[in-house]
Short mmCIF file of C-alpha atoms in Angstrom, two decimals:
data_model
loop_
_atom_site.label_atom_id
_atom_site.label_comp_id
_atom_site.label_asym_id
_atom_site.label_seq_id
_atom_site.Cartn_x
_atom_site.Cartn_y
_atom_site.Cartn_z
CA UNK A 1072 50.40 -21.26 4.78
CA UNK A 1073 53.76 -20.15 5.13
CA UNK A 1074 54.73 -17.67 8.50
CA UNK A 1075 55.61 -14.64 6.33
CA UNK A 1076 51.98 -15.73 4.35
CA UNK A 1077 50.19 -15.76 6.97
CA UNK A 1078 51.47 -12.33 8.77
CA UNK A 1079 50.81 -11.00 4.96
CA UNK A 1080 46.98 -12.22 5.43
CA UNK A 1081 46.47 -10.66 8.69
CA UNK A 1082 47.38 -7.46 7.67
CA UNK A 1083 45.45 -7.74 4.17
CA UNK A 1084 42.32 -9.10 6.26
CA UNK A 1085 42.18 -6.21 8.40
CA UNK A 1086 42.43 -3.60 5.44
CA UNK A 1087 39.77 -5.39 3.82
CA UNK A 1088 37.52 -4.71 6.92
CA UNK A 1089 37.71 -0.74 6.39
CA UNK A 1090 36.21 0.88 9.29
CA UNK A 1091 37.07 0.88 12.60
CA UNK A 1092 35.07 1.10 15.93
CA UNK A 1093 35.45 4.33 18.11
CA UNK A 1094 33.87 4.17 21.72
CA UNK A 1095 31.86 7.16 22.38
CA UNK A 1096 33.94 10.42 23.30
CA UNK A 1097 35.58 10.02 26.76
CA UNK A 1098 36.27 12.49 29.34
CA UNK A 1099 39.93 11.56 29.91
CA UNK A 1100 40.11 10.74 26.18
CA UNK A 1101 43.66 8.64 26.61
CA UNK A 1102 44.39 6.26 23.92
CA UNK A 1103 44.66 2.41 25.23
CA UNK A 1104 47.13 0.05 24.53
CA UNK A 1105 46.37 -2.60 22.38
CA UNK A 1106 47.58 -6.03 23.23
CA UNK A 1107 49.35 -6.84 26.19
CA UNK A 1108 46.96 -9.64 28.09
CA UNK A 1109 48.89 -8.58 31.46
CA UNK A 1110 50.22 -5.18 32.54
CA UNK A 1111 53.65 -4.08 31.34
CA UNK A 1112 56.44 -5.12 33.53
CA UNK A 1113 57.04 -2.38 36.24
CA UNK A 1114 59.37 0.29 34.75
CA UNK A 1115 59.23 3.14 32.79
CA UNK A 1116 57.77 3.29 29.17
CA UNK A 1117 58.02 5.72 25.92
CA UNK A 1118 55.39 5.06 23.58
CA UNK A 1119 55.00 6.88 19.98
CA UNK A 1120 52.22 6.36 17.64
CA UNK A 1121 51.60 7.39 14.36
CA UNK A 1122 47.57 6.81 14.31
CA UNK A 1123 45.38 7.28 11.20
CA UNK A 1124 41.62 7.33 10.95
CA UNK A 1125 39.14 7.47 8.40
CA UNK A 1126 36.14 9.36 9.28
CA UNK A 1127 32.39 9.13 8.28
CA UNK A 1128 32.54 12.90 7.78
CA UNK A 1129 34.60 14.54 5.09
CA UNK A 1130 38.01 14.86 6.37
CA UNK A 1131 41.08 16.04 5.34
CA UNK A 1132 44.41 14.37 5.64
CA UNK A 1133 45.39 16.70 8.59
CA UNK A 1134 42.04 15.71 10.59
CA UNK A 1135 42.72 12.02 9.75
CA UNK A 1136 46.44 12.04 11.04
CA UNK A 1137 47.65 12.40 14.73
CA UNK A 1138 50.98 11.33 16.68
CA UNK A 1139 51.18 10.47 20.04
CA UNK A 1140 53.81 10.73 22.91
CA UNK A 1141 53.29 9.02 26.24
CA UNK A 1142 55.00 7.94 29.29
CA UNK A 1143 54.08 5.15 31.12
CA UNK A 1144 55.55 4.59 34.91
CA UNK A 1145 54.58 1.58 36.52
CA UNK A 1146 56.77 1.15 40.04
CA UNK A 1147 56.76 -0.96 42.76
CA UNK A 1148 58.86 -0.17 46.05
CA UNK A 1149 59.06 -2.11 49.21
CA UNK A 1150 60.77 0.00 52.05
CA UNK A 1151 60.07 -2.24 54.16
CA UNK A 1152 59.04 -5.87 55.82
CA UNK A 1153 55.48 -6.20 54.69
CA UNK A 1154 54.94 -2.61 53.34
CA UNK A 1155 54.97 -2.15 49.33
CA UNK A 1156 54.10 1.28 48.10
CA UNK A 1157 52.64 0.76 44.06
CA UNK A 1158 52.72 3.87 41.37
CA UNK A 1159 50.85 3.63 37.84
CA UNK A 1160 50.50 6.57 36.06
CA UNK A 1161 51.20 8.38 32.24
CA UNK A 1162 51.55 11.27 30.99
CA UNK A 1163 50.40 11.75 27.35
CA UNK A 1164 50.55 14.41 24.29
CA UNK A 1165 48.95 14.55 21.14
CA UNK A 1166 49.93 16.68 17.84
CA UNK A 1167 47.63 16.91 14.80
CA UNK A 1168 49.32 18.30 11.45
CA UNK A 1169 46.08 20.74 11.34
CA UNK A 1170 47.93 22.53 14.79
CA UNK A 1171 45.47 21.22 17.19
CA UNK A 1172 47.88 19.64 20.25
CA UNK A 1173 46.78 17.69 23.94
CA UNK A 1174 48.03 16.98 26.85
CA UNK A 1175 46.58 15.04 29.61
CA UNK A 1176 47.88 12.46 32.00
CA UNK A 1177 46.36 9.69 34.42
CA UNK A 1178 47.28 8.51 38.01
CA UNK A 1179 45.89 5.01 37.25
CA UNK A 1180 47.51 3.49 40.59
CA UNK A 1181 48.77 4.94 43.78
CA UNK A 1182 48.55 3.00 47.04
CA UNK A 1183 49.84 1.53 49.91
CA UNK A 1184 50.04 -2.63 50.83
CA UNK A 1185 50.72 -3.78 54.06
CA UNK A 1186 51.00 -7.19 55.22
CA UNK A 1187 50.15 -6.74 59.43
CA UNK A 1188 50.20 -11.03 59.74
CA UNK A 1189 50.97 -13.60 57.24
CA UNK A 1190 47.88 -14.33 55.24
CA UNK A 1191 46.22 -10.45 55.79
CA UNK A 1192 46.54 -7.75 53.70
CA UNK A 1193 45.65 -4.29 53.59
CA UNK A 1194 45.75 -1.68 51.07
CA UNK A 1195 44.86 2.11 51.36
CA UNK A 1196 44.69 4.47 47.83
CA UNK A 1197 43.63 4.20 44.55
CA UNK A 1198 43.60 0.55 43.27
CA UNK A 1199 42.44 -1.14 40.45
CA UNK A 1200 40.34 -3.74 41.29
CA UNK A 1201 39.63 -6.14 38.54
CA UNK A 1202 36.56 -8.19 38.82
CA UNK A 1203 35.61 -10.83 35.98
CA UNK A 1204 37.37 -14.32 34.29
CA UNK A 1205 35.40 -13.09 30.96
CA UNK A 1206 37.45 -11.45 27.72
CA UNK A 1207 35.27 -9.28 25.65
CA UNK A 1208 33.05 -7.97 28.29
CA UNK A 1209 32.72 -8.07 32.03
CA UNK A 1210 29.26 -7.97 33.89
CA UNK A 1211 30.34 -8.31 36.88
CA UNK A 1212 33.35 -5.36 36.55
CA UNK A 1213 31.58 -2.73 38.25
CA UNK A 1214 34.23 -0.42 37.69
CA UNK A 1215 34.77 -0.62 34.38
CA UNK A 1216 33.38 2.74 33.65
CA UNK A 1217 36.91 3.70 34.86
CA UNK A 1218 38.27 2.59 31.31
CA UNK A 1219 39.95 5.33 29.40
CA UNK A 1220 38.30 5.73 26.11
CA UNK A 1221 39.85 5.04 22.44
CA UNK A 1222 39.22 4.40 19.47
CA UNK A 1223 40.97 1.24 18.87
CA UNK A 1224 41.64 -1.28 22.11
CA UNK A 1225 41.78 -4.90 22.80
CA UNK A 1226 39.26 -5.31 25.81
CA UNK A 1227 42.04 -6.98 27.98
CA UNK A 1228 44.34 -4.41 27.99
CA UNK A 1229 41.56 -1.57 28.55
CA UNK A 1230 41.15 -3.63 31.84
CA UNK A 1231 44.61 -2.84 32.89
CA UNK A 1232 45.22 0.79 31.72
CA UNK A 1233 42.33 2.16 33.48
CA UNK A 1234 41.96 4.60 36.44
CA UNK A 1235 41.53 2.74 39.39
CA UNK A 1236 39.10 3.86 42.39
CA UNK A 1237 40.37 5.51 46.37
CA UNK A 1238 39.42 2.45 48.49
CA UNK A 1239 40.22 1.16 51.92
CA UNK A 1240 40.64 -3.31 50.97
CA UNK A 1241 41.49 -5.98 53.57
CA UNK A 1242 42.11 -9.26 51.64
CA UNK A 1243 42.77 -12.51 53.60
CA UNK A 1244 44.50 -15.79 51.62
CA UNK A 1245 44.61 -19.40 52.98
CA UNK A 1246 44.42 -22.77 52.38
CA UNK A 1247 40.76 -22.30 51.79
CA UNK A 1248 40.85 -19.76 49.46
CA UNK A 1249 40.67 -16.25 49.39
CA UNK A 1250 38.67 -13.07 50.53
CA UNK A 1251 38.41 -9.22 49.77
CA UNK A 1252 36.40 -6.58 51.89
CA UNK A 1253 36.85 -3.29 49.72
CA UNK A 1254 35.20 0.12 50.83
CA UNK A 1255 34.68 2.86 48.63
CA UNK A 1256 34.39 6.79 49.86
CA UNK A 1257 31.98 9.18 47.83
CA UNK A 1258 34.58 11.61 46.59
CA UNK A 1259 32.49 13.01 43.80
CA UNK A 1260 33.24 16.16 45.09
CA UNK A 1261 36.79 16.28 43.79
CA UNK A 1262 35.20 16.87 40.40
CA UNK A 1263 34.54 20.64 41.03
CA UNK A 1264 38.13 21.39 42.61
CA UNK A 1265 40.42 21.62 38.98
CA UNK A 1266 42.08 17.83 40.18
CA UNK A 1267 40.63 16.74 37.19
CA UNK A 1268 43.12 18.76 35.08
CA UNK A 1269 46.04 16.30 37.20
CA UNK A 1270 44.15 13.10 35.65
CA UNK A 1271 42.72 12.30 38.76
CA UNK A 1272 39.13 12.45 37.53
CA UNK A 1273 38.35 10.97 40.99
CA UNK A 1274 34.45 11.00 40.25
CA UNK A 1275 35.34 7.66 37.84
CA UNK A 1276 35.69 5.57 40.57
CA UNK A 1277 34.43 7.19 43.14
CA UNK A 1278 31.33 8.70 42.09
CA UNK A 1279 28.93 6.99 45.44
CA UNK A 1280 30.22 5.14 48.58
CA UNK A 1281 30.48 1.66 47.92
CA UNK A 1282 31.20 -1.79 49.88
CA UNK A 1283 32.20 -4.88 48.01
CA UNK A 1284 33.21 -8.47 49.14
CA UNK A 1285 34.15 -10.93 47.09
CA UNK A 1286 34.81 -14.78 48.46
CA UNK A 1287 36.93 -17.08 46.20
CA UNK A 1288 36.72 -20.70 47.71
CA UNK A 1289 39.82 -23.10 46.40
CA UNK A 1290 38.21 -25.85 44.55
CA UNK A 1291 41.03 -27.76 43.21
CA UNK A 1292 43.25 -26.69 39.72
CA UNK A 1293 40.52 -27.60 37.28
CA UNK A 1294 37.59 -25.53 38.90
CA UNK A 1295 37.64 -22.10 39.65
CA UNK A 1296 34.91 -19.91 41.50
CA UNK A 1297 34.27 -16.32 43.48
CA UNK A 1298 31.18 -15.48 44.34
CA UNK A 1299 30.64 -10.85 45.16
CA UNK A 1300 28.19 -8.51 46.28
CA UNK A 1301 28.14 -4.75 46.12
CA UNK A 1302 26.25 -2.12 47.73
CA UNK A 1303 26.82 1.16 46.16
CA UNK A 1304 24.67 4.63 47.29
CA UNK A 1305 21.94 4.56 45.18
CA UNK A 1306 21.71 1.46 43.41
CA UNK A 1307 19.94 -2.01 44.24
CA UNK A 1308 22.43 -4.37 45.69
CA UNK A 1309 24.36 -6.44 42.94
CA UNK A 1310 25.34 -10.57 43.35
CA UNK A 1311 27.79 -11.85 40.94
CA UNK A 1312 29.26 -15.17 40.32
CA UNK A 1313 32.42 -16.01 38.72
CA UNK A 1314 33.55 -19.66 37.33
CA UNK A 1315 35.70 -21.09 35.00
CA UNK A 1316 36.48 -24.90 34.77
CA UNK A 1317 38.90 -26.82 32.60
CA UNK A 1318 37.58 -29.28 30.65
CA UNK A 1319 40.68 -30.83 29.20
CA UNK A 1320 44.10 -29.17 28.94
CA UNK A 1321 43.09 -27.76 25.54
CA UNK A 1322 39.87 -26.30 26.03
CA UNK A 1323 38.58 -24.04 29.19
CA UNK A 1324 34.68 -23.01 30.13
CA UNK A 1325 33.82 -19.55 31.69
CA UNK A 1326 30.84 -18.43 33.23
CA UNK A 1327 30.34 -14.33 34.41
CA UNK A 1328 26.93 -13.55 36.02
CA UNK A 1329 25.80 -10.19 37.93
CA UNK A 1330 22.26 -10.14 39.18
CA UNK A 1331 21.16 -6.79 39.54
CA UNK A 1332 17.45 -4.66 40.21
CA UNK A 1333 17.31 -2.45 37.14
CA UNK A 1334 15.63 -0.48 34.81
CA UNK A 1335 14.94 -1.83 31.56
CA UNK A 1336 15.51 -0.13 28.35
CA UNK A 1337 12.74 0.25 25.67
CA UNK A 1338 11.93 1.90 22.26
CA UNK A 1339 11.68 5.60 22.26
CA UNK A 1340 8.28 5.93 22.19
CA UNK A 1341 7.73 3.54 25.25
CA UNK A 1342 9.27 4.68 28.94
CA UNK A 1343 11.65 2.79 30.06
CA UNK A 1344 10.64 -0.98 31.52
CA UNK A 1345 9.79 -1.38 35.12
CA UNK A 1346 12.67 -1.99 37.24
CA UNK A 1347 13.19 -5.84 38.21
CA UNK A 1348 15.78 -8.66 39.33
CA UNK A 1349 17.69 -8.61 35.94
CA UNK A 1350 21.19 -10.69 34.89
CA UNK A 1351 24.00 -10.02 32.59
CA UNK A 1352 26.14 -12.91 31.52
CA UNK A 1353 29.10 -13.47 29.73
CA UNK A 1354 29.40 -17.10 28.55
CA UNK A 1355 31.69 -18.74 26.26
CA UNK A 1356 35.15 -21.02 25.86
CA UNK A 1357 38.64 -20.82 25.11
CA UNK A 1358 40.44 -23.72 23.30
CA UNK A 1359 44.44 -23.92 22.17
CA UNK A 1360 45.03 -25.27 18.63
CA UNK A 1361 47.91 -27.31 17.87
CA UNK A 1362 49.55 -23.80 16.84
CA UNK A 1363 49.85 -22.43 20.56
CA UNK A 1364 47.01 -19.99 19.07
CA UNK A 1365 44.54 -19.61 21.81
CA UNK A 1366 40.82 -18.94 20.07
CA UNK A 1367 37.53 -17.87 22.07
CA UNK A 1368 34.22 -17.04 21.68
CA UNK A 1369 31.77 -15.86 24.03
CA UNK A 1370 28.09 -14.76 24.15
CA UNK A 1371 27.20 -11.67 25.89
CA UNK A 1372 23.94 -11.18 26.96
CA UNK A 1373 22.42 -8.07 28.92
CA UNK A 1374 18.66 -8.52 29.96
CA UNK A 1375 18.24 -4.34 30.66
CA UNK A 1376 19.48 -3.85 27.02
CA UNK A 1377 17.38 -3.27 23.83
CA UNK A 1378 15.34 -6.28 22.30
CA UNK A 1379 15.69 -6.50 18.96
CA UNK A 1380 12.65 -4.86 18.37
CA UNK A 1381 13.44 -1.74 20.65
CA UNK A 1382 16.35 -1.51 18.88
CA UNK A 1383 14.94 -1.96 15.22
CA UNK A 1384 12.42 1.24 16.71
CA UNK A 1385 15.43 3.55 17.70
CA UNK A 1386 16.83 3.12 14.25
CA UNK A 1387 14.18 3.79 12.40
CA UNK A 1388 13.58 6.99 14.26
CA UNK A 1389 16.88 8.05 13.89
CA UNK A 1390 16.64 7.87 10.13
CA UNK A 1391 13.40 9.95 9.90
CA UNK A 1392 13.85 12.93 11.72
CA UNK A 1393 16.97 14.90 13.49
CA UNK A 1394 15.40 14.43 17.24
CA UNK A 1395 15.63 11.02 16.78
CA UNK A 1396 19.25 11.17 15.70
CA UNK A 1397 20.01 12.95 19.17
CA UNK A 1398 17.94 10.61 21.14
CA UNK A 1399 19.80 7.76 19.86
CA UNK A 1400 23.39 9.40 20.09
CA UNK A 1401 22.59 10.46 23.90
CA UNK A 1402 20.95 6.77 24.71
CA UNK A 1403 24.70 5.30 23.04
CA UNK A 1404 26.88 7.84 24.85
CA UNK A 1405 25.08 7.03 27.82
CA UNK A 1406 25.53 3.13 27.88
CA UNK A 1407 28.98 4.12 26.36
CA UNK A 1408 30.07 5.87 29.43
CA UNK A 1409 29.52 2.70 31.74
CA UNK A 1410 30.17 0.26 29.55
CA UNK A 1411 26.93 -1.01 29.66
CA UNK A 1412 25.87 -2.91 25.91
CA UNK A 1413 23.12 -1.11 24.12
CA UNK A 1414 21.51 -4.57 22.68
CA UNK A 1415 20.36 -7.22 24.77
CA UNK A 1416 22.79 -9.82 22.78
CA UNK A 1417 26.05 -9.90 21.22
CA UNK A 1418 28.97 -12.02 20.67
CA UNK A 1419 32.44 -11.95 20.90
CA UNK A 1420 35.18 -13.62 19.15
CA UNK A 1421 39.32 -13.62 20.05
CA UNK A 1422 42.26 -15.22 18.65
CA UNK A 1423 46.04 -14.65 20.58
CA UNK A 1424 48.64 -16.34 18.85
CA UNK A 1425 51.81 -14.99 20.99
CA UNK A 1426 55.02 -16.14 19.15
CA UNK A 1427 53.39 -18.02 16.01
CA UNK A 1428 57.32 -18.78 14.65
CA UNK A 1429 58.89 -19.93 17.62
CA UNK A 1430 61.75 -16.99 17.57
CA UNK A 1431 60.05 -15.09 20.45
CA UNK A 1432 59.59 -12.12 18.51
CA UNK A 1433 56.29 -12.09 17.31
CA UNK A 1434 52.73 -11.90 18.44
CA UNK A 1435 49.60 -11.74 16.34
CA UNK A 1436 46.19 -11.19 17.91
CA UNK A 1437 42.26 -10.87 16.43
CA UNK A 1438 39.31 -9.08 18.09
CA UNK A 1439 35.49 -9.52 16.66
CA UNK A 1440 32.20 -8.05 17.91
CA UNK A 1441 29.10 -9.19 15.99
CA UNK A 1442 25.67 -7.33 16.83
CA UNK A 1443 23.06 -9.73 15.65
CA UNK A 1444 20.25 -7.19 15.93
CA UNK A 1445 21.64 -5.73 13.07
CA UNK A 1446 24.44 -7.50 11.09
CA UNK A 1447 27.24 -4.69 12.39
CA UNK A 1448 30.85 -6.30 13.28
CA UNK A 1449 33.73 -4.59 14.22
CA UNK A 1450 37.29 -6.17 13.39
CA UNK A 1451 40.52 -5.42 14.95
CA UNK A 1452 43.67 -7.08 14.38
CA UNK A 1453 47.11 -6.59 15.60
CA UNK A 1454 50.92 -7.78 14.81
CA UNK A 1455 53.56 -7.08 17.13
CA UNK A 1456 57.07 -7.60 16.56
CA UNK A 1457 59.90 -7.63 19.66
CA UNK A 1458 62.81 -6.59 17.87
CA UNK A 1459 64.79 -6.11 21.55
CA UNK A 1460 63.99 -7.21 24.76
CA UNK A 1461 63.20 -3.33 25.75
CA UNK A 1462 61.61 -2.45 22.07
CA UNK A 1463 58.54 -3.67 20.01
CA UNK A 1464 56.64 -2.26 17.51
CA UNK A 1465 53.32 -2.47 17.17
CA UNK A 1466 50.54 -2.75 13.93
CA UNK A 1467 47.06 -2.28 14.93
CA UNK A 1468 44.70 -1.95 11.98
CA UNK A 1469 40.89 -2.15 13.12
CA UNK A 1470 37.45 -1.42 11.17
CA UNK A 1471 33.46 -1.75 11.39
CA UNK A 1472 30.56 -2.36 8.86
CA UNK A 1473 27.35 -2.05 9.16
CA UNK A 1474 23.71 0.02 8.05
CA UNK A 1475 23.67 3.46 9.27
CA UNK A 1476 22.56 3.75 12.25
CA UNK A 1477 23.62 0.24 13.14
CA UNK A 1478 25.40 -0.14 16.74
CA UNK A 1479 28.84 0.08 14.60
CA UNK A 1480 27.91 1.42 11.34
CA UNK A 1481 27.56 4.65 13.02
CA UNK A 1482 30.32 5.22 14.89
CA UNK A 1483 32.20 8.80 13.84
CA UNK A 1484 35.19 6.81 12.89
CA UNK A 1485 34.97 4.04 10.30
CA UNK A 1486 38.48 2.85 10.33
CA UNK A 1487 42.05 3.23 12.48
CA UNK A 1488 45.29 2.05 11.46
CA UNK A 1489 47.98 2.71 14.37
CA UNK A 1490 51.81 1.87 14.62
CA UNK A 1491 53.48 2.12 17.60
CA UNK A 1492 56.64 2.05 18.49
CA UNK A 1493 57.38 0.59 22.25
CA UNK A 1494 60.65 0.72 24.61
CA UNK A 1495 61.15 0.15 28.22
CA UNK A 1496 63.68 1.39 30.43
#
C-alpha cells in the first residue's frame, strides 16, 4: 500500500467505525489532547478545534458542532543553582453555534525543585506524579482520577494533561537506583471556598492525606522494576509492582500490579461482595515492525469489577424498567470518576507509527478497547501532520459499537470527529 493509500485507509477506517466513546461527564470538563506520547515541549501553546459529535439523542447540527480555544503554558525557570520553579497550566473557551459558550482553565503544575546535595531532591506544590509503565490503563496510577475528562483522548496523553496533586516529595537517585517519599495534605476543604472556579479543583488530588514511596532498584538496561505502597485516609493500604523487560530489541514485556483490600462489585440485586485482598493488572507487549510502527496489546484485568454475569444482570435491568437505567448510569459515572473499569476484563490494543514516510512530518496513531462481556469496542484513530516546526494539525476521528446498554454502546455520544490546529511559541 502506497503512503498516500494508506493515510486514505486510516481515515476511511475510522469513519467506518461511527461512534465514538465519551467518558462520563467531568467536573473540570477540559478537552484532552490527543496524541503526544510525552508532554509538549515547555512554551506556550494556541490550540483551535473544530470538534463534531454525533449524539445518541436527536440533535441538531448546532448541538453537534463546537470550537475550541485554549492556551497551554508549560514553563520551566531556574533562578538559581539547584532551584527550578515548574508552571503547567491552560486556559480554555468553548463556543457552540446554538449560543451556549465556556470558559474554564486548569493549574495542572505549579511547584518548586530543589536540589540541597547532589543525588537529593525535593519538591514542594502541585506535581504530577505519574505512576505506571502500562498504556491503556494504569492500576497502579492512584491519581488518575485527576484526568480531565473528554470525549475523545489517547490514554497517554490524558496522563500528562491532568491536574496534578499539592504534595511535599523527597526523591533520592544513585548508582543503585532510585527512591520517592511523597506526602499528600487533605485539602478537601478548598472545594467549598469558589478556588474551584480558578481550575484548582484541589479536592482531585487532594481529596484524603496520603503517603506514598516508591523504590526503583537499577537492574541493568534490559530489566526494569519499582516496587510502591500507599496509605491514603480511609482506604486499606495499596502494594504495587511495576516491571517491564526487553526481550529482544524489537519486542518489550510489561507487567502493572496493585494489590489492594476492596469491595467487590456485584449485580444489582446482590450487595456488594465482601471486602478482600484484591489485584488489578495490566499485562501485555509492545513490538516494532519493520515500519518503525510500534503495535501493543495489553489485557486489563480488575478483580473488584463486574463478572460477566453481574454485568449481563445490570443490563438486563436497565432495559426493563427506568430505575434500573439510573442505577446503572450512577454505578458507570461512579467507576468513571476514578477511573476504575466497570468489567472485570478488557483489552487494549495501540498502534504509533510516528513519521510513517520518513519526511518528519507525519504521525499516524490507533487506539482500541474491546469489552468481551459484551462485544462493545471503541476505535479512535488519529493523523497528524507537522507542516512547521511550531505548527501541526491534527485529525482525530473516534467511534464505538455495541448493544444498548453495552459498556460503549451507551455512551451519550456515538461518534467525534475533531481537527485541530496546533502552534507553539
Amino acid at each position: 500500500m502506497t503512503p498516500p493509500a494508506a493515510f486514505a485507509a486510516c481515515v476511511l477506517l475510522a469513519c467506518a467505525a461511527a461512534a465514538a466513546q465519551a467518558q462520563e461527564p467531568d467536573p473540570a470538563a477540559f478537552r484532552v489532547e490527543a496524541s503526544p506520547e510525552a508532554p509538549p515541549p515547555w512554551g506556550l501553546g494556541w490550540q483551535t478545534t473544530l470538534e463534531l459529535r454525533d449524539s445518541r439523542q436527536p440533535q441538531t447540527w448546532a448541538d453537534a458542532a463546537a470550537l475550541e480555544q485554549v492556551l497551554d503554558l508549560r514553563h520551566e525557570w531556574q533562578p538559581a543553582r539547584g532551584l527550578r520553579l515548574a508552571l503547567s497550566a491552560r486556559a480554555e473557551t468553548r463556543v457552540m453555534p446554538a449560543g451556549r459558550t465556556g470558559t474554564g482553565g486548569a493549574l495542572r503544575e505549579a511547584y518548586a525543585s530543589a536540589e540541597p546535595a547532589a543525588g537529593w531532591f525535593v519538591d514542594a506544590g502541585r506535581v504530577n506524579l505519574r505512576q505506571g509503565v502500562a498504556q491503556g490503563w494504569n492500576p497502579s496510577d492512584w491519581l488518575r482520577a485527576g484526568g480531565l475528562g473528554a470525549a475523545w483522548q489517547n490514554p497517554a496523553a490524558a496522563r500528562e494533561n491532568r491536574l496534578g496533586a499539592v504534595m511535599l516529595r523527597l526523591q533520592r537517585s544513585a548508582a543503585w537506583g532510585s527512591a520517592e517519599l511523597a506526602w499528600l495534605p487533605d485539602l478537601a476543604a478548598g472545594a467549598d471556598t469558589g478556588l474551584a472556579d480558578w481550575g484548582l479543583n484541589l479536592e482531585r488530588g487532594n481529596d484524603r492525606q496520603a503517603l506514598f514511596v516508591r523504590v526503583a532498584p537499577a537492574l541493568g538496561e534490559t530489566l526494569t522494576l519499582d516496587l510502591g505502597a500507599l496509605a491514603r485516609a480511609g482506604e486499606h493500604p495499596a502494594w504495587s509492582a511495576n516491571l517491564t523487560a526487553l526481550l529482544s530489541p524489537r519486542w518489550l514485556a510489561l507487567l502493572e500490579l496493585q494489590w489492594q483490600t476492596l469491595a467487590g462489585l456485584a449485580a444489582p440485586d446482590r450487595s456488594a461482595r465482601a471486602a478482600r485482598p484484591r489485584p488489578r493488572l495490566a499485562a501485555g507487549a509492545n513490538v516494532t515492525l519493520d515500519s518503525g510502527a510500534v503495535l501493543g496489546l495489553e489485557w486489563h484485568h480488575a478483580a473488584d469489577a463486574l463478572d460477566r454475569g453481574d454485568w449481563a444482570a445490570w443490563r438486563s435491568a436497565a432495559s426493563v424498567s427506568a430505575e434500573g437505567r439510573q442505577a446503572l448510569g450512577a454505578l458507570r459515572a461512579g467507576r468513571a470518576a476514578r477511573l476504575d473499569p466497570l468489567v472485570r476484563d478488557a483489552f487494549y490494543l495501540r498502534l504509533q507509527w510516528n513519521d510513517p514516510w520518513h519526511d518528519g512530518r507525519h504521525d499516524l496513531a490507533g487506539h482500541l478497547r474491546w469489552n468481551p462481556a459484551d462485544d462493545s469496542r471503541w476505535l479512535q484513530l488519529e493523523a497528524a501532520w507537522h507542516a512547521r516546526p511550531d505548527w501541526s494539525l491534527r485529525l482525530v476521528l473516534a467511534g464505538s459499537r455495541g448493544r444498548p446498554y453495552s459498556e460503549f454502546g451507551a455512551r451519550a455520544v456515538r461518534g467525534v470527529a475533531a481537527l485541530t490546529s496546533d502552534w507553539r511559541f
